[in-house]
Amino acid sequence: MKRLALVNLVFLLGLGCASNIKTQRPELSTGPHGPVPTQTTPTKKSTGKNAVPVIGSQAAKPDTKPEVVAGDPNTTAKLQADENKFSQLEKAGSFWDAFAIAAALSTTHTDAKRADYYKSKAIDTLNLRLTKDQLHTVARSSDYGYLRGYALFKLAELELVANNLDESKRYYRSVVELLPESEIAISSQRVISDMEATVRVSAQTIGVVLPLTGKSAAVGQKVLRGLQLGLGTHQGFSKFRLAIVDSEGRSDLARLGVEKLVKEDNVIAIVGGVLSKTVGTELAIASEYNVPFIYLSQKQGLNDIHPFAVRNALTAEMQVRHLVRTAMTEMDMHEFAIMYPNDPYGVEYANLFWDEVISQGGQVVAAQTYDPKETDFRPVVQRLVGTYYIEARKDEYYQKLRTFKQSLKGKSARENVNTDDLLAPIQNFDAIFIPDQARVISQINAFLNYSRVKDTKILSTNILNTPGSAKRLSQLNYPIYFADSFISEGPSQSNSDFVREYMSYFNEYPAQFEIAAYDSGLILRQLVLQGVYTRDDLGKQLMKLKKFDGSFGPLSTTTNKDLFRPLMTLTVQKGETVKFKE
């Protein structure tokens, strides 16, 4: 319901601050000047549960004012005196009395612009300065004319924030009845519709927002396949239904899509948030309607947007944390080098790896970046191992050069070697972290070998856990390790019931998105079948999920609202990706 509160507040403040209000200014019912209460605050007529404050006996009653005549000196003097009095009361903080004068001036001032000014002042004061008791006084008294509607609107907003939905709806309906043609009536009706949409739930309808057309359509189709299997909607007898929205990868369509799923399809939960550029919008709108959301993006900094949203994705932090822990505790490595592409992916992983090494008591002794389009990695490797800048090792270099020249005596020129390679590499690291694809790592491997780097290991990311990568890496001169929750191809994949089912339908191995989508659908299906029929209850169950039997092991929701799955360290042997035996 946060959306409703925020929308109403922004809308109301916008109306209050406008100087050119277009709605008609209705007259106060007691006469041309309206009520002018004193500084005495309202007192309660009754102390019962539904008591509404009224103006106490000491409050000034509305006076019957003489007729206002434009151009009449007496009228001009009276208006000027009232304006001066308003300014004095406002500066003194006597907002209740200042409000009454502004209310009167908004309907009696002979200058239309000044009347609109005081209408704006009255609305601003009502919204920002009046107490709840004073709002009740305005709402109940016909002396305040059109301002009763604004007081009711403000009271509705306050009850909505307090989650008193029935009271809030009652006030909104009163606004519609009192000022049916006004902007706040239109807004009130919209909020009422939204409130009613939040309680209409089809427990077996799951919403999905995906880019099914456009540049990211392939990803959207993979997610949809996994969801269909997880929910069982691919089977004709399934009780569940998928309500599907194509976002086309656009935030505006994603926003409209979430609203449609809630208001028209009455979904109990939504799965989506695949793209980093749309996931924030999807979560924000879902939060406004309090509909549980499972999102698949790795994007960081989203866990506070929606109280009932969980991320089902293998994040960079999860991978790096597991990989560094394995390297340091199982392989006894403590010094590391980093080579990374100068793009968002490489920079993110390089920073995370560096921070994790430090936090676990290790040390990063060297780091080099390279252009993502680079193919000649010789200078990069030379900088990494200290053989590029010869002047930094001048004495050592010239000593080796003299020895080298002496060894050439009596040999033909064709036996000469490049003097740039005289210096031995400074290899003070146990492993090199390279967050890049198999093709690039294979190229870097050749230059590491050429530079005589020995007895080291390569660490990387699950970007290597893709079909075909293991064959590319089979000729490496160095062992390579990375982390993931499954193996993308090979005999171990076929041991999973989900993989066998997926392959029987789609004739290909599932990857990360398909697996996450399948588990998301499976979780929602089982929770509903266990008797969770409301969005609130479903959201709470998602938050405390523990050891749920997923496709590749137990899933649990962390305190950061991530669906955590067990990770394993993978390596490549004989052209196949296999689990590292720790």
Coordinates of C-alpha atoms in Angstrom, one line a residue:
M1 CA 0.0 0.0 0.0
K2 CA 3.0 2.3 0.1
R3 CA 2.3 3.4 -3.5
L4 CA -1.1 4.6 -2.6
A5 CA 0.2 6.7 0.3
L6 CA 2.9 8.2 -1.8
V7 CA 0.7 8.9 -4.8
N8 CA -1.9 10.6 -2.6
L9 CA 0.7 12.7 -0.7
V10 CA 2.4 13.9 -3.9
F11 CA -0.9 14.6 -5.5
L12 CA -2.3 16.5 -2.6
L13 CA 0.8 18.6 -2.1
G14 CA 0.8 19.3 -5.8
L15 CA -2.7 20.6 -5.6
G16 CA -1.9 22.7 -2.5
C17 CA 1.1 24.4 -4.0
A18 CA -0.5 25.3 -7.3
S19 CA -1.3 29.0 -7.7
N20 CA -3.6 28.5 -10.7
I21 CA -6.1 25.9 -9.4
K22 CA -8.5 25.1 -12.2
T23 CA -11.4 23.7 -10.2
Q24 CA -14.3 25.9 -9.3
R25 CA -14.0 27.6 -5.9
P26 CA -17.3 26.7 -4.1
E27 CA -18.6 29.1 -1.5
L28 CA -18.6 28.4 2.2
S29 CA -22.1 27.6 3.3
T30 CA -22.2 30.1 6.2
G31 CA -21.8 33.2 4.1
P32 CA -19.4 35.0 1.9
H33 CA -16.6 35.1 4.5
G34 CA -16.9 31.7 6.1
P35 CA -15.7 30.7 9.6
V36 CA -13.1 32.5 11.5
P37 CA -12.1 30.4 14.6
T38 CA -9.8 31.8 17.2
Q39 CA -6.5 30.4 18.3
T40 CA -8.3 28.0 20.7
T41 CA -7.6 24.5 19.5
P42 CA -10.6 22.2 18.9
T43 CA -11.8 20.1 21.8
K44 CA -13.4 16.6 21.6
K45 CA -17.1 16.4 22.0
S46 CA -16.9 12.7 22.9
T47 CA -14.1 10.4 23.9
G48 CA -15.5 7.3 22.3
K49 CA -13.8 5.3 19.5
N50 CA -15.5 7.2 16.7
A51 CA -15.5 10.6 18.4
V52 CA -14.8 13.4 16.0
P53 CA -13.5 16.7 17.3
V54 CA -15.6 19.8 16.9
I55 CA -14.9 23.5 17.5
G56 CA -15.0 24.0 21.3
S57 CA -17.2 26.6 23.1
Q58 CA -14.3 29.1 23.1
A59 CA -13.8 29.0 19.3
A60 CA -15.2 31.9 17.4
K61 CA -18.4 31.1 15.4
P62 CA -18.6 32.3 11.9
D63 CA -19.9 35.8 11.6
T64 CA -22.4 37.1 9.1
K65 CA -20.3 39.4 7.0
P66 CA -21.6 42.4 5.1
E67 CA -21.8 41.9 1.4
V68 CA -18.5 42.2 -0.4
V69 CA -18.6 44.8 -3.2
A70 CA -15.6 45.1 -5.6
G71 CA -14.2 48.7 -5.5
D72 CA -15.9 49.6 -2.2
P73 CA -13.3 51.3 0.1
N74 CA -14.7 49.5 3.1
T75 CA -14.4 46.1 1.4
T76 CA -10.8 46.9 0.3
A77 CA -9.8 48.0 3.8
K78 CA -11.4 44.9 5.3
L79 CA -9.6 42.5 2.8
Q80 CA -6.3 44.3 3.5
A81 CA -6.8 43.9 7.2
D82 CA -7.5 40.2 6.9
E83 CA -4.5 39.7 4.7
N84 CA -2.3 41.5 7.2
K85 CA -3.7 39.4 10.0
F86 CA -3.1 36.2 8.1
S87 CA 0.6 37.1 7.6
Q88 CA 1.0 37.9 11.3
L89 CA -0.7 34.7 12.4
E90 CA 1.3 32.6 10.0
K91 CA 4.6 34.1 11.1
A92 CA 3.6 33.6 14.8
G93 CA 2.9 29.9 14.1
S94 CA -0.9 30.3 14.8
F95 CA -1.7 28.0 11.9
W96 CA -5.2 27.1 13.0
D97 CA -6.4 30.8 13.0
A98 CA -4.3 31.6 9.9
F99 CA -6.0 28.7 8.1
A100 CA -9.5 30.1 8.9
I101 CA -8.6 33.5 7.5
A102 CA -7.1 32.0 4.3
A103 CA -10.2 29.8 3.9
A104 CA -12.4 32.9 4.0
L105 CA -10.2 35.0 1.7
S106 CA -10.1 32.2 -0.8
T107 CA -13.8 32.7 -1.5
T108 CA -14.4 36.3 -0.7
H109 CA -11.4 38.2 -2.2
T110 CA -12.4 40.4 -5.0
D111 CA -9.1 39.8 -6.8
A112 CA -9.2 36.3 -8.5
K113 CA -5.5 35.8 -8.3
R114 CA -5.4 36.7 -4.6
A115 CA -8.3 34.4 -4.0
D116 CA -6.4 31.5 -5.7
Y117 CA -3.4 32.4 -3.7
Y118 CA -5.3 32.1 -0.4
K119 CA -6.9 28.9 -1.6
S120 CA -3.4 27.5 -2.1
K121 CA -2.4 28.8 1.3
A122 CA -5.4 27.2 3.0
I123 CA -4.7 23.8 1.3
D124 CA -1.0 24.0 2.2
T125 CA -1.8 24.8 5.8
L126 CA -4.4 22.0 6.0
N127 CA -2.0 19.4 4.6
L128 CA 1.2 20.5 6.5
R129 CA 0.2 22.2 9.7
L130 CA -3.2 21.1 11.0
T131 CA -3.4 18.3 13.6
K132 CA -5.6 15.3 13.0
D133 CA -8.2 16.7 15.4
Q134 CA -8.3 19.9 13.5
L135 CA -8.6 18.0 10.2
H136 CA -11.7 16.2 11.7
T137 CA -13.1 19.6 12.7
V138 CA -12.8 20.9 9.1
A139 CA -14.2 17.6 7.6
R140 CA -17.3 17.6 9.8
S141 CA -18.3 21.3 9.6
S142 CA -20.2 22.5 6.6
D143 CA -18.8 26.0 7.4
Y144 CA -15.6 25.0 5.6
G145 CA -17.2 24.3 2.2
Y146 CA -14.8 22.8 -0.4
L147 CA -12.0 22.5 2.2
R148 CA -14.0 19.7 3.8
G149 CA -13.0 17.5 0.8
Y150 CA -9.3 18.3 1.3
A151 CA -9.5 17.5 5.0
L152 CA -11.2 14.2 4.2
F153 CA -8.5 13.4 1.6
K154 CA -5.7 14.1 4.1
L155 CA -7.4 12.0 6.7
A156 CA -7.7 9.2 4.1
E157 CA -4.0 9.4 3.4
L158 CA -3.2 9.3 7.1
E159 CA -5.3 6.2 7.7
L160 CA -3.7 4.6 4.6
V161 CA -0.2 5.2 6.0
A162 CA -1.4 3.7 9.3
N163 CA -2.8 0.7 7.3
N164 CA -6.3 1.3 8.5
L165 CA -7.7 0.4 5.1
D166 CA -11.4 0.4 5.8
E167 CA -11.3 3.9 7.4
S168 CA -9.1 5.1 4.6
K169 CA -11.5 3.9 2.0
R170 CA -14.5 5.4 3.8
Y171 CA -12.8 8.9 3.7
Y172 CA -11.9 8.5 0.1
R173 CA -15.5 7.7 -0.8
S174 CA -16.6 10.8 1.1
V175 CA -14.3 12.9 -1.0
V176 CA -15.9 11.5 -4.1
E177 CA -19.4 12.3 -2.8
L178 CA -18.5 15.8 -1.6
L179 CA -16.4 17.0 -4.6
P180 CA -17.3 14.6 -7.4
E181 CA -15.8 16.7 -10.2
S182 CA -12.6 17.6 -8.5
E183 CA -9.1 16.3 -9.1
I184 CA -8.9 14.9 -5.6
A185 CA -12.1 13.0 -6.3
I186 CA -10.6 11.5 -9.4
S187 CA -7.5 10.6 -7.4
S188 CA -9.6 9.2 -4.6
Q189 CA -11.5 6.9 -7.0
R190 CA -8.2 5.7 -8.4
V191 CA -6.9 4.9 -4.9
I192 CA -10.1 3.0 -4.1
S193 CA -9.7 0.9 -7.2
D194 CA -6.1 0.2 -6.3
M195 CA -7.0 -0.8 -2.8
E196 CA -9.7 -3.1 -4.1
A197 CA -7.2 -4.6 -6.5
T198 CA -4.8 -5.5 -3.7
V199 CA -7.4 -7.7 -2.0
R200 CA -8.6 -9.5 -5.2
V201 CA -6.3 -12.5 -5.5
S202 CA -6.3 -15.5 -7.7
A203 CA -4.1 -17.8 -5.7
Q204 CA -3.2 -20.1 -8.6
T205 CA -2.3 -17.3 -11.0
I206 CA 1.4 -16.3 -11.2
G207 CA 2.4 -13.2 -13.1
V208 CA 5.5 -12.9 -15.2
V209 CA 7.2 -9.8 -16.7
L210 CA 9.8 -10.7 -19.3
P211 CA 11.4 -9.3 -22.4
L212 CA 9.8 -11.7 -24.9
T213 CA 10.5 -9.5 -27.9
G214 CA 13.4 -7.2 -28.7
K215 CA 17.2 -7.7 -28.1
S216 CA 16.7 -9.7 -24.9
A217 CA 14.0 -12.0 -26.2
A218 CA 16.2 -15.1 -26.0
V219 CA 16.7 -14.6 -22.2
G220 CA 13.0 -14.0 -21.7
Q221 CA 12.0 -17.2 -23.6
K222 CA 14.5 -19.2 -21.5
V223 CA 12.9 -17.9 -18.2
L224 CA 9.4 -18.6 -19.5
R225 CA 10.4 -22.2 -20.3
G226 CA 11.8 -22.8 -16.8
L227 CA 8.7 -21.3 -15.2
Q228 CA 6.3 -23.4 -17.2
L229 CA 8.1 -26.5 -16.0
G230 CA 8.3 -25.3 -12.4
L231 CA 4.6 -24.5 -12.2
G232 CA 3.5 -27.5 -14.2
T233 CA 1.6 -25.3 -16.7
H234 CA 3.0 -27.3 -19.6
Q235 CA 0.7 -30.1 -18.4
G236 CA -2.9 -30.0 -19.3
F237 CA -4.2 -30.9 -15.9
S238 CA -2.3 -28.1 -14.0
K239 CA -4.4 -25.9 -11.7
F240 CA -1.9 -23.0 -12.2
R241 CA -2.0 -20.3 -14.8
L242 CA 0.7 -18.0 -16.0
A243 CA -0.3 -14.4 -16.7
I244 CA 2.4 -13.2 -19.1
V245 CA 3.5 -9.6 -19.9
D246 CA 6.1 -8.7 -22.6
S247 CA 8.1 -5.8 -21.3
E248 CA 10.1 -5.6 -24.6
G249 CA 13.0 -4.6 -22.3
R250 CA 11.4 -1.2 -21.6
S251 CA 10.9 0.2 -18.1
D252 CA 7.6 2.0 -19.1
L253 CA 6.1 -1.3 -20.4
A254 CA 7.4 -3.2 -17.4
R255 CA 5.7 -0.7 -15.0
L256 CA 2.4 -1.0 -16.9
G257 CA 2.7 -4.7 -17.0
V258 CA 3.1 -5.1 -13.3
E259 CA 0.0 -2.9 -12.7
K260 CA -2.0 -5.0 -15.2
L261 CA -1.0 -8.3 -13.5
V262 CA -2.2 -6.9 -10.2
K263 CA -5.4 -5.1 -11.2
E264 CA -6.6 -7.3 -14.1
D265 CA -5.1 -10.7 -13.6
N266 CA -5.2 -10.6 -9.7
V267 CA -1.9 -12.5 -9.5
I268 CA -0.7 -13.8 -6.1
A269 CA 3.0 -13.3 -7.0
I270 CA 5.2 -12.1 -9.9
V271 CA 8.4 -13.5 -11.4
G272 CA 10.6 -11.3 -13.5
G273 CA 13.3 -8.6 -13.0
V274 CA 15.6 -10.3 -15.6
L275 CA 17.2 -7.1 -17.0
S276 CA 19.1 -4.7 -14.8
K277 CA 17.6 -1.7 -16.6
T278 CA 14.0 -2.7 -15.8
V279 CA 14.2 -4.7 -12.5
G280 CA 14.2 -1.6 -10.3
T281 CA 10.9 -0.3 -11.8
E282 CA 9.3 -3.7 -11.6
L283 CA 10.2 -4.1 -7.9
A284 CA 9.0 -0.6 -7.1
I285 CA 5.6 -1.0 -8.6
A286 CA 5.2 -4.5 -7.1
S287 CA 6.1 -3.1 -3.7
E288 CA 3.4 -0.4 -4.0
Y289 CA 0.8 -3.2 -4.4
N290 CA 2.4 -5.4 -1.9
V291 CA 2.6 -8.3 -4.3
P292 CA 5.5 -10.8 -3.7
F293 CA 8.2 -10.8 -6.4
I294 CA 11.0 -13.1 -7.3
Y295 CA 13.6 -11.4 -9.5
L296 CA 16.4 -13.0 -11.5
S297 CA 18.8 -10.1 -12.1
Q298 CA 22.2 -10.0 -10.4
K299 CA 22.0 -6.2 -10.0
Q300 CA 23.0 -5.0 -6.6
G301 CA 21.3 -2.5 -4.2
L302 CA 17.7 -3.6 -4.7
N303 CA 17.0 -5.6 -1.5
D304 CA 15.4 -2.6 0.3
I305 CA 12.9 -1.6 -2.5
H306 CA 10.3 -4.3 -1.7
P307 CA 9.8 -6.1 1.6
F308 CA 8.5 -9.2 -0.1
A309 CA 11.0 -9.5 -3.0
V310 CA 13.7 -12.1 -3.1
R311 CA 16.5 -12.4 -5.6
N312 CA 17.0 -15.8 -7.3
A313 CA 20.3 -15.4 -9.0
L314 CA 23.9 -16.5 -8.5
T315 CA 25.5 -13.2 -7.7
A316 CA 29.1 -12.1 -8.3
E317 CA 29.6 -11.8 -4.5
M318 CA 28.5 -15.4 -4.0
Q319 CA 30.9 -16.7 -6.6
V320 CA 33.9 -14.7 -5.5
R321 CA 33.3 -15.4 -1.8
H322 CA 33.2 -19.2 -2.5
L323 CA 36.2 -19.1 -4.9
V324 CA 38.5 -17.2 -2.6
R325 CA 37.6 -19.3 0.4
T326 CA 38.4 -22.5 -1.6
A327 CA 41.7 -21.1 -2.9
M328 CA 42.9 -20.0 0.6
T329 CA 41.6 -22.8 2.8
E330 CA 41.7 -25.8 0.5
M331 CA 44.6 -24.9 -1.8
D332 CA 46.7 -22.9 0.7
M333 CA 47.0 -19.8 -1.6
H334 CA 47.5 -16.4 -0.1
E335 CA 49.0 -14.1 -2.8
F336 CA 47.0 -13.3 -5.9
A337 CA 47.4 -11.3 -9.2
I338 CA 44.5 -10.0 -11.2
M339 CA 44.1 -9.5 -15.0
Y340 CA 40.7 -8.1 -16.0
P341 CA 39.0 -6.5 -19.0
N342 CA 38.3 -2.8 -18.7
D343 CA 34.5 -3.2 -19.0
P344 CA 31.7 -3.3 -16.4
Y345 CA 31.8 -7.0 -15.9
G346 CA 35.6 -7.2 -15.5
V347 CA 35.8 -4.1 -13.2
E348 CA 33.0 -5.4 -11.0
Y349 CA 34.6 -8.8 -10.5
A350 CA 38.1 -7.5 -10.1
N351 CA 37.0 -5.2 -7.3
L352 CA 35.0 -7.9 -5.6
F353 CA 37.8 -10.4 -5.8
W354 CA 40.3 -7.8 -4.4
D355 CA 38.1 -6.9 -1.5
E356 CA 37.3 -10.6 -0.7
V357 CA 41.0 -11.6 -0.7
I358 CA 41.8 -8.8 1.7
S359 CA 38.8 -9.6 4.0
Q360 CA 40.0 -13.3 4.2
G361 CA 43.5 -12.3 5.1
G362 CA 45.2 -12.6 1.7
Q363 CA 47.1 -10.2 -0.5
V364 CA 46.8 -8.9 -4.1
V365 CA 50.4 -8.4 -5.3
A366 CA 49.7 -7.3 -8.9
A367 CA 46.9 -6.1 -11.1
Q368 CA 46.7 -5.3 -14.8
T369 CA 43.8 -4.3 -17.0
Y370 CA 43.3 -4.7 -20.8
D371 CA 41.1 -3.6 -23.6
P372 CA 38.2 -6.0 -24.0
K373 CA 39.0 -6.2 -27.7
E374 CA 42.7 -7.0 -27.1
T375 CA 44.3 -10.0 -28.8
D376 CA 48.0 -9.3 -28.1
F377 CA 48.4 -9.9 -24.4
R378 CA 52.2 -9.9 -24.3
P379 CA 52.6 -6.3 -23.0
V380 CA 49.9 -7.0 -20.4
V381 CA 51.5 -10.2 -19.1
Q382 CA 54.9 -8.5 -19.1
R383 CA 53.6 -5.7 -16.9
L384 CA 52.1 -8.2 -14.6
V385 CA 55.3 -10.1 -14.1
G386 CA 57.7 -7.1 -14.1
T387 CA 59.5 -7.7 -17.4
Y388 CA 58.0 -4.8 -19.4
Y389 CA 59.9 -1.8 -17.8
I390 CA 63.5 -2.8 -18.3
E391 CA 64.8 0.4 -16.7
A392 CA 63.2 -0.7 -13.4
R393 CA 65.6 -3.7 -13.4
K394 CA 68.5 -2.0 -15.2
D395 CA 71.5 -3.7 -13.4
E396 CA 70.0 -7.1 -13.6
Y397 CA 69.1 -6.6 -17.3
Y398 CA 72.6 -5.5 -18.4
Q399 CA 74.2 -8.3 -16.4
K400 CA 72.0 -10.8 -18.3
L401 CA 72.7 -9.0 -21.6
R402 CA 76.5 -9.4 -21.2
T403 CA 76.1 -13.0 -20.3
F404 CA 73.8 -13.5 -23.3
K405 CA 76.1 -11.8 -25.8
Q406 CA 79.0 -14.0 -24.6
S407 CA 76.9 -17.1 -25.2
L408 CA 76.3 -16.0 -28.8
K409 CA 80.0 -16.1 -29.8
G410 CA 80.5 -18.5 -32.6
K411 CA 76.7 -19.0 -33.2
S412 CA 74.9 -18.0 -36.4
A413 CA 72.5 -14.9 -36.3
R414 CA 69.6 -17.2 -36.8
E415 CA 70.2 -18.6 -33.3
N416 CA 69.8 -15.2 -31.8
V417 CA 66.9 -14.6 -29.4
N418 CA 64.9 -11.5 -28.5
T419 CA 66.8 -9.5 -25.8
D420 CA 63.5 -8.2 -24.5
D421 CA 62.9 -11.6 -22.9
L422 CA 66.1 -11.8 -20.9
L423 CA 64.6 -10.9 -17.6
A424 CA 62.9 -13.7 -15.7
P425 CA 59.3 -13.1 -14.5
I426 CA 58.8 -11.9 -11.0
Q427 CA 56.3 -14.5 -9.9
N428 CA 55.2 -13.6 -6.4
F429 CA 51.6 -14.8 -6.7
D430 CA 50.0 -18.2 -6.2
A431 CA 47.1 -17.7 -8.8
I432 CA 45.8 -15.2 -11.3
F433 CA 42.2 -14.1 -11.3
I434 CA 40.9 -13.5 -14.9
P435 CA 37.2 -12.7 -15.1
D436 CA 36.7 -13.4 -18.9
Q437 CA 35.5 -16.0 -21.3
A438 CA 37.3 -19.1 -22.4
R439 CA 38.5 -17.7 -25.7
V440 CA 40.3 -14.8 -24.0
I441 CA 41.8 -17.0 -21.2
S442 CA 43.2 -19.4 -23.8
Q443 CA 45.0 -16.5 -25.5
I444 CA 46.3 -15.1 -22.2
N445 CA 47.5 -18.7 -21.3
A446 CA 49.8 -18.7 -24.4
F447 CA 51.5 -15.4 -23.4
L448 CA 51.8 -16.5 -19.8
N449 CA 53.6 -19.6 -21.0
Y450 CA 55.8 -17.5 -23.4
S451 CA 56.8 -15.3 -20.5
R452 CA 57.9 -18.4 -18.5
V453 CA 55.3 -18.1 -15.8
K454 CA 55.3 -21.5 -13.9
D455 CA 53.5 -23.2 -11.1
T456 CA 50.5 -20.9 -10.9
K457 CA 46.7 -21.4 -11.2
I458 CA 44.0 -19.4 -13.0
L459 CA 40.8 -18.4 -11.2
S460 CA 37.7 -17.2 -13.1
T461 CA 33.9 -16.9 -13.0
N462 CA 31.0 -19.0 -14.0
I463 CA 31.1 -17.4 -17.4
L464 CA 33.3 -20.5 -18.1
N465 CA 30.4 -22.8 -17.2
T466 CA 28.8 -22.8 -20.6
P467 CA 28.7 -25.4 -23.3
G468 CA 31.9 -25.6 -25.3
S469 CA 34.1 -23.7 -22.9
A470 CA 35.7 -26.8 -21.4
K471 CA 37.0 -27.9 -24.8
R472 CA 38.6 -24.5 -25.4
L473 CA 40.3 -24.7 -22.0
S474 CA 41.5 -28.3 -22.3
Q475 CA 44.9 -27.2 -23.6
L476 CA 45.7 -24.7 -20.8
N477 CA 49.2 -24.9 -19.3
Y478 CA 47.7 -24.1 -15.9
P479 CA 44.9 -25.5 -13.8
I480 CA 41.8 -23.4 -13.8
Y481 CA 39.0 -23.0 -11.2
F482 CA 35.6 -21.3 -10.9
A483 CA 32.4 -21.5 -8.9
D484 CA 28.8 -22.4 -9.8
S485 CA 25.8 -24.3 -8.5
F486 CA 25.7 -26.8 -11.4
I487 CA 27.7 -28.1 -14.3
S488 CA 26.4 -26.9 -17.6
E489 CA 27.0 -30.1 -19.6
G490 CA 28.1 -33.6 -19.2
P491 CA 27.1 -36.7 -17.3
S492 CA 26.4 -34.8 -14.0
Q493 CA 23.7 -32.8 -15.7
S494 CA 21.8 -35.9 -16.7
N495 CA 21.5 -36.9 -13.0
S496 CA 19.0 -34.1 -12.4
D497 CA 15.3 -34.9 -12.8
F498 CA 14.7 -31.3 -13.9
V499 CA 17.4 -31.5 -16.6
R500 CA 16.0 -34.7 -18.0
E501 CA 12.5 -33.2 -18.1
Y502 CA 13.8 -30.0 -19.7
M503 CA 15.7 -31.8 -22.4
S504 CA 12.8 -34.0 -23.2
Y505 CA 10.7 -30.9 -24.0
F506 CA 13.3 -28.5 -25.5
N507 CA 16.1 -30.9 -26.6
E508 CA 18.9 -28.8 -25.0
Y509 CA 20.6 -28.3 -21.6
P510 CA 19.2 -25.7 -19.3
A511 CA 21.4 -22.9 -18.1
Q512 CA 21.4 -20.5 -15.2
F513 CA 18.2 -18.5 -16.1
E514 CA 16.2 -21.7 -16.9
I515 CA 17.3 -23.2 -13.6
A516 CA 16.4 -20.1 -11.5
A517 CA 13.1 -19.8 -13.2
Y518 CA 12.2 -23.5 -12.7
D519 CA 13.1 -23.2 -9.0
S520 CA 11.0 -20.0 -8.7
G521 CA 8.0 -21.7 -10.2
L522 CA 8.4 -24.8 -8.0
I523 CA 8.6 -22.7 -4.8
L524 CA 5.5 -20.7 -5.6
R525 CA 3.6 -23.8 -6.6
Q526 CA 4.4 -25.7 -3.5
L527 CA 3.7 -22.8 -1.2
V528 CA 0.2 -22.3 -2.7
L529 CA -0.5 -26.0 -2.6
Q530 CA 0.3 -26.0 1.1
G531 CA -2.5 -23.5 1.7
V532 CA -0.9 -20.1 1.2
Y533 CA -3.7 -18.1 -0.5
T534 CA -2.9 -14.4 0.2
R535 CA -0.1 -12.2 -1.0
D536 CA 0.9 -11.2 2.5
D537 CA 1.2 -14.8 3.7
L538 CA 3.1 -15.8 0.6
G539 CA 5.5 -12.9 1.0
K540 CA 6.2 -13.9 4.6
Q541 CA 6.7 -17.5 3.6
L542 CA 9.2 -16.5 0.9
M543 CA 11.2 -14.5 3.5
K544 CA 11.7 -17.5 5.8
L545 CA 12.2 -20.2 3.2
K546 CA 14.7 -22.8 4.5
K547 CA 16.2 -25.8 2.8
F548 CA 13.7 -26.0 0.0
D549 CA 14.4 -28.9 -2.3
G550 CA 15.5 -27.1 -5.5
S551 CA 16.7 -28.5 -8.8
F552 CA 20.4 -28.6 -7.8
G553 CA 20.2 -28.7 -4.0
P554 CA 18.5 -26.9 -1.1
L555 CA 17.5 -23.3 -1.3
S556 CA 17.2 -20.8 1.6
T557 CA 16.4 -17.1 1.8
T558 CA 19.2 -15.1 3.4
T559 CA 19.0 -12.0 5.6
N560 CA 19.8 -10.0 2.4
K561 CA 16.7 -11.6 0.7
D562 CA 18.8 -13.7 -1.7
L563 CA 17.8 -17.3 -2.5
F564 CA 21.0 -19.0 -1.6
R565 CA 21.9 -22.3 -3.2
P566 CA 25.0 -24.5 -2.5
L567 CA 28.0 -23.7 -4.7
M568 CA 30.8 -26.0 -5.8
T569 CA 34.3 -25.3 -7.2
L570 CA 34.6 -26.5 -10.7
T571 CA 37.7 -27.3 -12.9
V572 CA 38.4 -28.6 -16.3
Q573 CA 39.9 -32.1 -16.9
K574 CA 40.3 -33.8 -20.3
G575 CA 38.0 -31.3 -22.0
E576 CA 35.2 -31.7 -19.4
T577 CA 34.0 -29.5 -16.6
V578 CA 34.1 -31.5 -13.4
K579 CA 33.8 -30.8 -9.7
F580 CA 37.1 -30.1 -7.9
K581 CA 37.7 -32.6 -5.2
E582 CA 38.5 -30.4 -2.2

